[in-house]
Amino acid sequence: MTADQIREYLEPRRHEFADPRSLVLPALKFAQTGRGYLTREDMEAVAEATGYSASYVESVATFYDRVYTEPVGTRVVSVCVSMSCQLRGADQVWEALCDKEGVDHHHGGTSADGRITVQEAQCLGYCDRAACIQVDAEETQGPHTPDSARALVDELRAAPDPDEYWR
Amino acid sequence: MADYARVDLDAENQVTFELNGRQVSAPAGTMLVDACYAHGVEVPIFCYEPRIGPPVGACRMCLVEVEGMRGLQTACSTPVRPDMVVRTDSPAAKDGQEGVLEILLMNHPLDCPVCDKGGECPLQDRSFKFGGGKSRFFEGKRHFPKPLELSSRIALDQERCISCFRCVRFSQEVAQDGQLTMQERGVQSQITTFSGDAYEDRFTGNIIDVCPVGALTSIPYRFVARPWDITNTPSVCGLCPVGCNTELTLRDGDVKRVTGRPDPNYEVEEGWLCDVGRWGFDGDGGITRLTRAIVRDANGERHTDLTDAVAAATVALRGASKPVGVLLGATATVEEAAIALELAGGALAGARVARLGIPAAPLAALRATPRAQLDEIERADLVAVVGGDPGLAQPITELRMRKAVLRNGARLVTIGSRPGTLADVATHVHAAPGALTAAVAELAAQIGATGRPVVLWDEAELAAEPAAAEALAEAVSANGATRQIELGADVNGAGLRALGIPATGLLEALEAGELGALLTVRADPRSAPGRVAWEAALEGDVPVVALATHADRTTDAATVVIPVQSLLEQEGTLVSMTGRAQRVRRGAEGPAGAAPGWEVLIALGHHLGAPPAYRTASAALAAAGGRYAGIEGLTYDAMGVGGVELPRPAADHLAADAGPARAAGSDGLALVATRDVYGGREASRAPALAAFHAPAAATVSPATAAALDVTDADTVTLTSPYGAASLPVRIVDGLSDDAVFVTLGTADAAAEALMPPDRGPVRVGVSVEARR
């Protein structure tokens, strides 16, 4: 993503933010839509477009869970592990997905074929339909069981790649 | 301690409050931590550092109880208010402090026995003093790879970090290099740079000094000494004319470390040091250091001891049928200069004494105008830099100017042929070399319209343009509130001038065959501006006695070479560019074959049959203080630990010290001889500063490069009426067109070869020597 593209994206949104530092986050999320994660060049472009130092931009990027500075899967599946979901079997959903994708039970991770990343999320605000899952930045869905979650990633794996990676 | 801000208990607007049952007072607006410290009550802190900026309350260490306020308050960010009741030692306050320390130590490894900070560590000291001595944390501590090389000079032990943000704030708000940040969050928080790049910049070492734990340590000092192995000596940096106050760490007779003073000199460096000042000591030894005296005579060259060498020097100097010349280098101390003058009045009667430096006459009027110390920059509303690039030549001044802009909202204007290191915070007014006068006239109007202007002016560039210097002197004195600060070129130039020593006359006398021998004191005329002329004048059979620390072009050819101690090894006095006389103290022992310069000169006096009436440096200075008006009454006692400001020179001081009038002509390109302590000879000797080492270059603007049809792969030969030099081309944006920028003081002394001895304006012809 180039600095010019980022500037063009930010310009109509600039008025929404009283503190210009707040522009860094939307800029990062937009810069990420190209690859699904940020490269060094992407962060330098954000720095150029927002006028902050590259190291500051990176500090913002590393603060947030949904901004990635390392490659992740084509689709990112976030499993809510907060209290309501836990009470409704989120642990089983989480473990089922980790086992299916062959990733670590503690930290989640990306499947060997690079298609699916499984990660924990804190409360997604969908407690009435726990246990819930969010795919990329799509609308949260639930309630899920281990079986429905496995079916979901099968669907995702079969689906075409998204044009833009909003996460 | 630098940790707490100074509090003026005599200022007006005092506020009275109760502190631990006592009635005390402090000026309104004072932060509680500082007010407590001023009254002998230590409130523990980690993140608070008033030199870096306003409090951030990141570490929560300074919790105190304030009656009527809910919960405990952070004393670093709570200003004193009338009649507030503060308790720092109540059970509630103590419980808060113990709790914070327990949290800070939760993830902190207890590796103090192998930590460089151990023994001089604020976290260690405050844990003992304010901690509960227990931990309820049984889980595993966090781990990071270690040690990380944050740069070639700084090691980072991430797990020791308590996330106080001092280093990040130094980088962002003081040096403003924008490089250090905190990444990730919570327990994973870590100090790093963008993509883990090396933190290479010019003031990076200060983060070691401000780190309150052992997270940031100096790589050259890693595992070198323990605090109980060392002694610390307050001294002054001798690598540039700013005169930053330093502390030398000694072990086994060697300087192992240089740091800012724990009690900073707020009128000079404010406790900060540039990386050359911090690690330049590393180059004091090394293979070029002279460790044995050399005598060259009809029988060839022989190494000898000091006594023999002084005897040989006496023969060389006394044997001269004509008067002797005495040449003092920029780092010759006031004592050495004063003894040399005494020899010239007695043992070497008739000797001509001069310094290697810039003639004083063109700048006399400007120097006589009201002067300021560096702290005045903070109080200014307009800061103007006329000529030069202080961030490279007088580095620590840059931090003051950045502070003036960022924290106090001052306007910063730089005037000259290059935007320099302040380009991101300054308005740059371009003035081509030789065209400063017009720019100064414009500045004069701005000064007139400002309440509190401070003008920093470059000695070398204004000496080359006397009309601009005159105009600036008028502009400064026109407005009673304006203060000026000289950006000096020579380390002790002001000290040598205070003794009335001119920069001119000696070479002319040598060229006219009037001198029978030359004595140099820390001077290398064969590497100095005008070195071609010096070399020609020394071609004949004039014997040279050289007192020097390192081998150079002069010692390579001298009749007698006497090794002297460096400014880390001997007593002395240096006068900074702002006229502060400050003491250099003995740190290292130095090579066995070297003696203090002042001692060698006194010994010469004895051998020549006219012994001075003193035997020590302090007595030599006291004698000089009684003789020379410029340093009247100056003694070691008077200077104390922070130095004293000498009176400003009169407007007619050294009025005859002028080179011949030189017209620059109009052929070729203007030569701008720049100063860069990071690229200078001293820095290039220091292995710790390897990241700064770069070859000398002929630097030009892109337009000039295009006009010359050269790229940065080419090598060019520069030719002036005074000499020639071959240099690789470097192309840099923003520079004056039709000018060539060459750094002074590099190992090959290229710029010096192109210049006349009195520096003067120079134009050079350029021819392409090699294309890649």
CSV table of N, CA and C in Angstrom, one decimal, chain B residues 605-715:
chain,number,residue,atom,x,y,z
B,605,GLY,N,61.5,25.3,31.5
B,605,GLY,CA,61.9,26.5,32.2
B,605,GLY,C,63.1,26.3,33.1
B,606,HIS,N,63.0,25.2,33.8
B,606,HIS,CA,64.2,24.9,34.7
B,606,HIS,C,65.4,24.7,33.9
B,607,HIS,N,65.3,23.8,32.8
B,607,HIS,CA,66.5,23.5,32.0
B,607,HIS,C,67.0,24.7,31.3
B,608,LEU,N,66.2,25.6,30.9
B,608,LEU,CA,66.6,26.8,30.2
B,608,LEU,C,67.2,27.9,31.2
B,609,GLY,N,67.1,27.6,32.5
B,609,GLY,CA,67.8,28.5,33.4
B,609,GLY,C,66.9,29.6,33.9
B,610,ALA,N,65.6,29.6,33.7
B,610,ALA,CA,64.7,30.6,34.2
B,610,ALA,C,63.5,29.9,34.8
B,611,PRO,N,63.6,29.2,35.9
B,611,PRO,CA,62.5,28.4,36.4
B,611,PRO,C,61.3,29.2,36.9
B,612,PRO,N,60.1,28.9,36.5
B,612,PRO,CA,59.0,29.6,37.0
B,612,PRO,C,58.9,29.4,38.5
B,613,ALA,N,58.1,30.3,39.2
B,613,ALA,CA,58.1,30.3,40.6
B,613,ALA,C,57.0,29.3,41.1
B,614,TYR,N,56.6,28.3,40.4
B,614,TYR,CA,55.6,27.4,40.8
B,614,TYR,C,55.9,26.0,40.3
B,615,ARG,N,55.3,25.0,40.9
B,615,ARG,CA,55.6,23.6,40.6
B,615,ARG,C,54.3,22.8,40.2
B,616,THR,N,53.2,23.4,40.4
B,616,THR,CA,51.9,22.7,40.2
B,616,THR,C,51.1,23.4,39.2
B,617,ALA,N,50.1,22.7,38.6
B,617,ALA,CA,49.2,23.3,37.7
B,617,ALA,C,48.3,24.4,38.4
B,618,SER,N,47.9,24.1,39.7
B,618,SER,CA,47.1,25.0,40.4
B,618,SER,C,47.8,26.3,40.7
B,619,ALA,N,49.1,26.2,41.0
B,619,ALA,CA,49.9,27.4,41.3
B,619,ALA,C,50.2,28.2,40.0
B,620,ALA,N,50.4,27.4,38.9
B,620,ALA,CA,50.6,28.1,37.6
B,620,ALA,C,49.4,28.9,37.2
B,621,LEU,N,48.2,28.3,37.5
B,621,LEU,CA,46.9,29.1,37.1
B,621,LEU,C,46.8,30.3,38.1
B,622,ALA,N,47.1,30.1,39.3
B,622,ALA,CA,46.9,31.2,40.3
B,622,ALA,C,47.8,32.3,39.9
B,623,ALA,N,49.1,32.0,39.5
B,623,ALA,CA,50.0,33.0,39.0
B,623,ALA,C,49.5,33.7,37.8
B,624,ALA,N,49.0,33.0,36.9
B,624,ALA,CA,48.4,33.6,35.6
B,624,ALA,C,47.2,34.4,36.0
B,625,GLY,N,46.4,34.0,36.9
B,625,GLY,CA,45.2,34.8,37.3
B,625,GLY,C,45.6,36.1,37.9
B,626,GLY,N,46.8,36.2,38.4
B,626,GLY,CA,47.3,37.5,38.9
B,626,GLY,C,47.9,38.4,37.9
B,627,ARG,N,48.1,37.8,36.7
B,627,ARG,CA,48.9,38.5,35.7
B,627,ARG,C,48.0,39.0,34.5
B,628,TYR,N,47.1,38.2,34.1
B,628,TYR,CA,46.3,38.5,32.9
B,628,TYR,C,44.9,38.9,33.2
B,629,ALA,N,44.5,40.1,32.6
B,629,ALA,CA,43.2,40.6,33.0
B,629,ALA,C,42.1,39.7,32.5
B,630,GLY,N,42.3,39.0,31.4
B,630,GLY,CA,41.2,38.1,30.9
B,630,GLY,C,40.8,37.0,31.9
B,631,ILE,N,41.7,36.6,32.7
B,631,ILE,CA,41.4,35.5,33.7
B,631,ILE,C,41.7,36.0,35.1
B,632,GLU,N,41.5,37.2,35.4
B,632,GLU,CA,41.8,37.8,36.6
B,632,GLU,C,41.2,37.1,37.8
B,633,GLY,N,42.1,36.7,38.7
B,633,GLY,CA,41.6,36.1,40.0
B,633,GLY,C,41.2,34.6,39.8
B,634,LEU,N,41.5,34.0,38.7
B,634,LEU,CA,41.0,32.7,38.4
B,634,LEU,C,41.9,31.7,39.2
B,635,THR,N,41.3,30.9,40.0
B,635,THR,CA,42.0,29.8,40.7
B,635,THR,C,41.1,28.5,40.7
B,636,TYR,N,41.7,27.4,41.1
B,636,TYR,CA,40.9,26.2,41.1
B,636,TYR,C,39.8,26.3,42.1
B,637,ASP,N,40.0,27.0,43.2
B,637,ASP,CA,39.0,27.1,44.2
B,637,ASP,C,37.8,28.0,43.7
B,638,ALA,N,38.2,29.0,42.9
B,638,ALA,CA,37.2,29.9,42.4
B,638,ALA,C,36.3,29.2,41.4
B,639,MET,N,36.9,28.2,40.6
B,639,MET,CA,36.1,27.5,39.6
B,639,MET,C,35.2,26.5,40.3
B,640,GLY,N,35.7,25.9,41.4
B,640,GLY,CA,34.8,24.9,42.0
B,640,GLY,C,34.5,23.7,41.1
B,641,VAL,N,33.4,23.2,41.3
B,641,VAL,CA,33.1,22.0,40.5
B,641,VAL,C,32.3,22.3,39.2
B,642,GLY,N,31.7,23.5,39.2
B,642,GLY,CA,30.9,23.9,38.0
B,642,GLY,C,31.5,25.0,37.1
B,643,GLY,N,32.6,25.5,37.5
B,643,GLY,CA,33.3,26.5,36.7
B,643,GLY,C,32.7,27.9,36.9
B,644,VAL,N,33.4,28.9,36.4
B,644,VAL,CA,33.0,30.3,36.5
B,644,VAL,C,33.0,31.0,35.2
B,645,GLU,N,32.1,31.9,35.0
B,645,GLU,CA,32.1,32.7,33.7
B,645,GLU,C,33.1,33.8,33.8
B,646,LEU,N,34.0,33.9,32.8
B,646,LEU,CA,35.0,35.0,32.8
B,646,LEU,C,34.3,36.2,32.2
B,647,PRO,N,34.9,37.4,32.5
B,647,PRO,CA,34.3,38.6,32.0
B,647,PRO,C,34.5,38.6,30.4
B,648,ARG,N,33.5,39.2,29.8
B,648,ARG,CA,33.6,39.3,28.3
B,648,ARG,C,34.8,40.1,27.9
B,649,PRO,N,35.4,39.8,26.8
B,649,PRO,CA,36.6,40.6,26.3
B,649,PRO,C,36.1,42.0,25.9
B,650,ALA,N,37.0,42.9,26.0
B,650,ALA,CA,36.6,44.3,25.5
B,650,ALA,C,36.6,44.3,24.0
B,651,ALA,N,35.9,45.3,23.5
B,651,ALA,CA,35.8,45.4,22.0
B,651,ALA,C,37.1,45.6,21.3
B,652,ASP,N,38.1,46.0,22.0
B,652,ASP,CA,39.4,46.2,21.3
B,652,ASP,C,40.4,45.1,21.6
B,653,HIS,N,39.9,44.0,22.3
B,653,HIS,CA,40.8,42.9,22.7
B,653,HIS,C,41.3,42.2,21.4
B,654,LEU,N,42.6,42.0,21.4
B,654,LEU,CA,43.3,41.4,20.2
B,654,LEU,C,42.9,42.0,18.9
B,655,ALA,N,42.8,43.4,18.9
B,655,ALA,CA,42.4,44.1,17.7
B,655,ALA,C,43.3,44.0,16.6
B,656,ALA,N,44.6,43.6,16.9
B,656,ALA,CA,45.6,43.5,15.8
B,656,ALA,C,45.6,42.1,15.2
B,657,ASP,N,44.9,41.2,15.8
B,657,ASP,CA,45.0,39.8,15.4
B,657,ASP,C,44.1,39.5,14.2
B,658,ALA,N,44.6,39.9,13.1
B,658,ALA,CA,43.9,39.7,11.8
B,658,ALA,C,44.8,39.3,10.7
B,659,GLY,N,44.3,38.4,9.9
B,659,GLY,CA,45.0,38.0,8.7
B,659,GLY,C,45.0,39.0,7.7
B,660,PRO,N,45.7,38.8,6.6
B,660,PRO,CA,45.6,39.8,5.5
B,660,PRO,C,44.2,39.8,4.9
B,661,ALA,N,43.8,41.0,4.4
B,661,ALA,CA,42.5,41.0,3.7
B,661,ALA,C,42.5,40.1,2.5
B,662,ARG,N,41.5,39.3,2.4
B,662,ARG,CA,41.5,38.3,1.3
B,662,ARG,C,40.2,38.5,0.6
B,663,ALA,N,40.3,38.6,-0.7
B,663,ALA,CA,39.1,38.6,-1.6
B,663,ALA,C,38.9,37.2,-2.1
B,664,ALA,N,37.7,36.7,-2.0
B,664,ALA,CA,37.5,35.3,-2.4
B,664,ALA,C,37.7,35.1,-3.9
B,665,GLY,N,37.6,36.2,-4.6
B,665,GLY,CA,37.6,36.0,-6.1
B,665,GLY,C,36.3,35.5,-6.5
B,666,SER,N,36.2,35.1,-7.8
B,666,SER,CA,34.9,34.6,-8.3
B,666,SER,C,35.1,33.3,-9.1
B,667,ASP,N,36.3,32.8,-9.2
B,667,ASP,CA,36.5,31.6,-10.0
B,667,ASP,C,36.2,30.4,-9.1
B,668,GLY,N,35.6,29.4,-9.7
B,668,GLY,CA,35.4,28.1,-9.0
B,668,GLY,C,34.3,28.2,-8.0
B,669,LEU,N,34.2,27.3,-7.1
B,669,LEU,CA,33.1,27.2,-6.2
B,669,LEU,C,33.6,27.6,-4.8
B,670,ALA,N,32.7,28.1,-4.0
B,670,ALA,CA,33.0,28.5,-2.6
B,670,ALA,C,33.3,27.2,-1.8
B,671,LEU,N,34.4,27.3,-1.0
B,671,LEU,CA,34.7,26.2,-0.1
B,671,LEU,C,34.0,26.5,1.3
B,672,VAL,N,33.2,25.6,1.8
B,672,VAL,CA,32.7,25.7,3.1
B,672,VAL,C,33.4,24.6,3.9
B,673,ALA,N,34.2,25.0,4.8
B,673,ALA,CA,34.9,24.0,5.7
B,673,ALA,C,34.1,23.8,6.9
B,674,THR,N,33.5,22.6,7.0
B,674,THR,CA,32.5,22.3,8.1
B,674,THR,C,33.2,21.6,9.2
B,675,ARG,N,32.5,21.7,10.4
B,675,ARG,CA,33.0,21.0,11.5
B,675,ARG,C,32.0,19.9,11.9
B,676,ASP,N,32.5,18.8,12.2
B,676,ASP,CA,31.7,17.6,12.6
B,676,ASP,C,32.4,16.8,13.6
B,677,VAL,N,32.1,16.9,14.9
B,677,VAL,CA,32.8,16.1,15.9
B,677,VAL,C,32.6,14.6,15.7
B,678,TYR,N,31.5,14.3,15.0
B,678,TYR,CA,31.3,12.8,14.8
B,678,TYR,C,32.2,12.3,13.7
B,679,GLY,N,32.7,13.2,12.8
B,679,GLY,CA,33.6,12.7,11.7
B,679,GLY,C,35.0,13.1,11.9
B,680,GLY,N,35.3,13.7,13.1
B,680,GLY,CA,36.6,14.2,13.4
B,680,GLY,C,37.6,13.2,13.7
B,681,ARG,N,38.9,13.7,13.9
B,681,ARG,CA,40.0,12.8,14.2
B,681,ARG,C,39.8,12.0,15.5
B,682,GLU,N,39.3,12.7,16.5
B,682,GLU,CA,39.2,12.1,17.8
B,682,GLU,C,38.1,11.0,17.8
B,683,ALA,N,37.0,11.2,17.1
B,683,ALA,CA,36.0,10.2,17.0
B,683,ALA,C,36.5,9.0,16.2
B,684,SER,N,37.3,9.3,15.1
B,684,SER,CA,37.7,8.2,14.3
B,684,SER,C,38.7,7.3,15.0
B,685,ARG,N,39.3,7.8,16.1
B,685,ARG,CA,40.2,6.9,16.8
B,685,ARG,C,39.5,6.0,17.7
B,686,ALA,N,38.2,6.3,18.0
B,686,ALA,CA,37.5,5.5,19.0
B,686,ALA,C,36.7,4.3,18.4
B,687,PRO,N,37.1,3.1,18.7
B,687,PRO,CA,36.4,1.9,18.2
B,687,PRO,C,34.9,1.9,18.5
B,688,ALA,N,34.6,2.5,19.7
B,688,ALA,CA,33.2,2.5,20.1
B,688,ALA,C,32.3,3.3,19.2
B,689,LEU,N,32.9,4.3,18.5
B,689,LEU,CA,32.2,5.2,17.6
B,689,LEU,C,32.2,4.7,16.2
B,690,ALA,N,32.5,3.5,15.9
B,690,ALA,CA,32.7,3.0,14.6
B,690,ALA,C,31.5,3.3,13.7
B,691,ALA,N,30.3,3.3,14.3
B,691,ALA,CA,29.1,3.6,13.5
B,691,ALA,C,29.1,5.0,12.8
B,692,PHE,N,29.9,5.9,13.4
B,692,PHE,CA,30.0,7.2,12.8
B,692,PHE,C,31.1,7.4,11.8
B,693,HIS,N,32.0,6.4,11.8
B,693,HIS,CA,33.2,6.5,10.9
B,693,HIS,C,32.7,6.6,9.4
B,694,ALA,N,33.1,7.6,8.8
B,694,ALA,CA,32.8,7.7,7.4
B,694,ALA,C,33.9,8.5,6.7
B,695,PRO,N,34.3,8.1,5.4
B,695,PRO,CA,35.4,8.8,4.8
B,695,PRO,C,35.0,10.3,4.5
B,696,ALA,N,36.1,11.1,4.5
B,696,ALA,CA,35.9,12.5,4.2
B,696,ALA,C,35.4,12.6,2.7
B,697,ALA,N,34.6,13.6,2.4
B,697,ALA,CA,34.1,13.7,1.1
B,697,ALA,C,33.9,15.2,0.7
B,698,ALA,N,33.9,15.4,-0.6
B,698,ALA,CA,33.5,16.7,-1.2
B,698,ALA,C,32.0,16.7,-1.4
B,699,THR,N,31.3,17.4,-0.5
B,699,THR,CA,29.8,17.3,-0.5
B,699,THR,C,29.3,18.5,-1.3
B,700,VAL,N,28.4,18.2,-2.2
B,700,VAL,CA,27.8,19.2,-3.0
B,700,VAL,C,26.3,19.0,-3.1
B,701,SER,N,25.6,20.0,-3.6
B,701,SER,CA,24.2,19.9,-3.8
B,701,SER,C,23.9,19.2,-5.1
B,702,PRO,N,22.7,18.6,-5.3
B,702,PRO,CA,22.4,17.9,-6.6
B,702,PRO,C,22.6,18.8,-7.8
B,703,ALA,N,22.2,20.1,-7.7
B,703,ALA,CA,22.4,21.0,-8.8
B,703,ALA,C,23.9,21.2,-9.1
B,704,THR,N,24.7,21.4,-8.1
B,704,THR,CA,26.1,21.6,-8.3
B,704,THR,C,26.7,20.3,-8.9
B,705,ALA,N,26.3,19.2,-8.5
B,705,ALA,CA,26.8,17.9,-9.0
B,705,ALA,C,26.5,17.8,-10.5
B,706,ALA,N,25.2,18.2,-10.8
B,706,ALA,CA,24.8,18.2,-12.2
B,706,ALA,C,25.7,19.1,-13.1
B,707,ALA,N,25.9,20.4,-12.5
B,707,ALA,CA,26.7,21.3,-13.2
B,707,ALA,C,28.1,20.8,-13.4
B,708,LEU,N,28.6,20.1,-12.5
B,708,LEU,CA,30.0,19.6,-12.6
B,708,LEU,C,30.0,18.3,-13.3
B,709,ASP,N,28.8,17.7,-13.6
B,709,ASP,CA,28.7,16.5,-14.3
B,709,ASP,C,29.4,15.4,-13.5
B,710,VAL,N,29.1,15.3,-12.2
B,710,VAL,CA,29.7,14.2,-11.3
B,710,VAL,C,28.6,13.5,-10.6
B,711,THR,N,28.8,12.3,-10.2
B,711,THR,CA,27.9,11.5,-9.4
B,711,THR,C,28.6,11.2,-8.1
B,712,ASP,N,27.9,10.5,-7.2
B,712,ASP,CA,28.6,10.2,-5.9
B,712,ASP,C,29.4,9.0,-6.0
B,713,ALA,N,29.7,8.5,-7.2
B,713,ALA,CA,30.7,7.5,-7.4
B,713,ALA,C,32.0,8.0,-7.8
B,714,ASP,N,32.1,9.3,-8.1
B,714,ASP,CA,33.3,9.9,-8.7
B,714,ASP,C,34.2,10.4,-7.6
B,715,THR,N,35.5,10.6,-8.0
B,715,THR,CA,36.4,11.3,-7.1
B,715,THR,C,36.9,12.6,-7.8
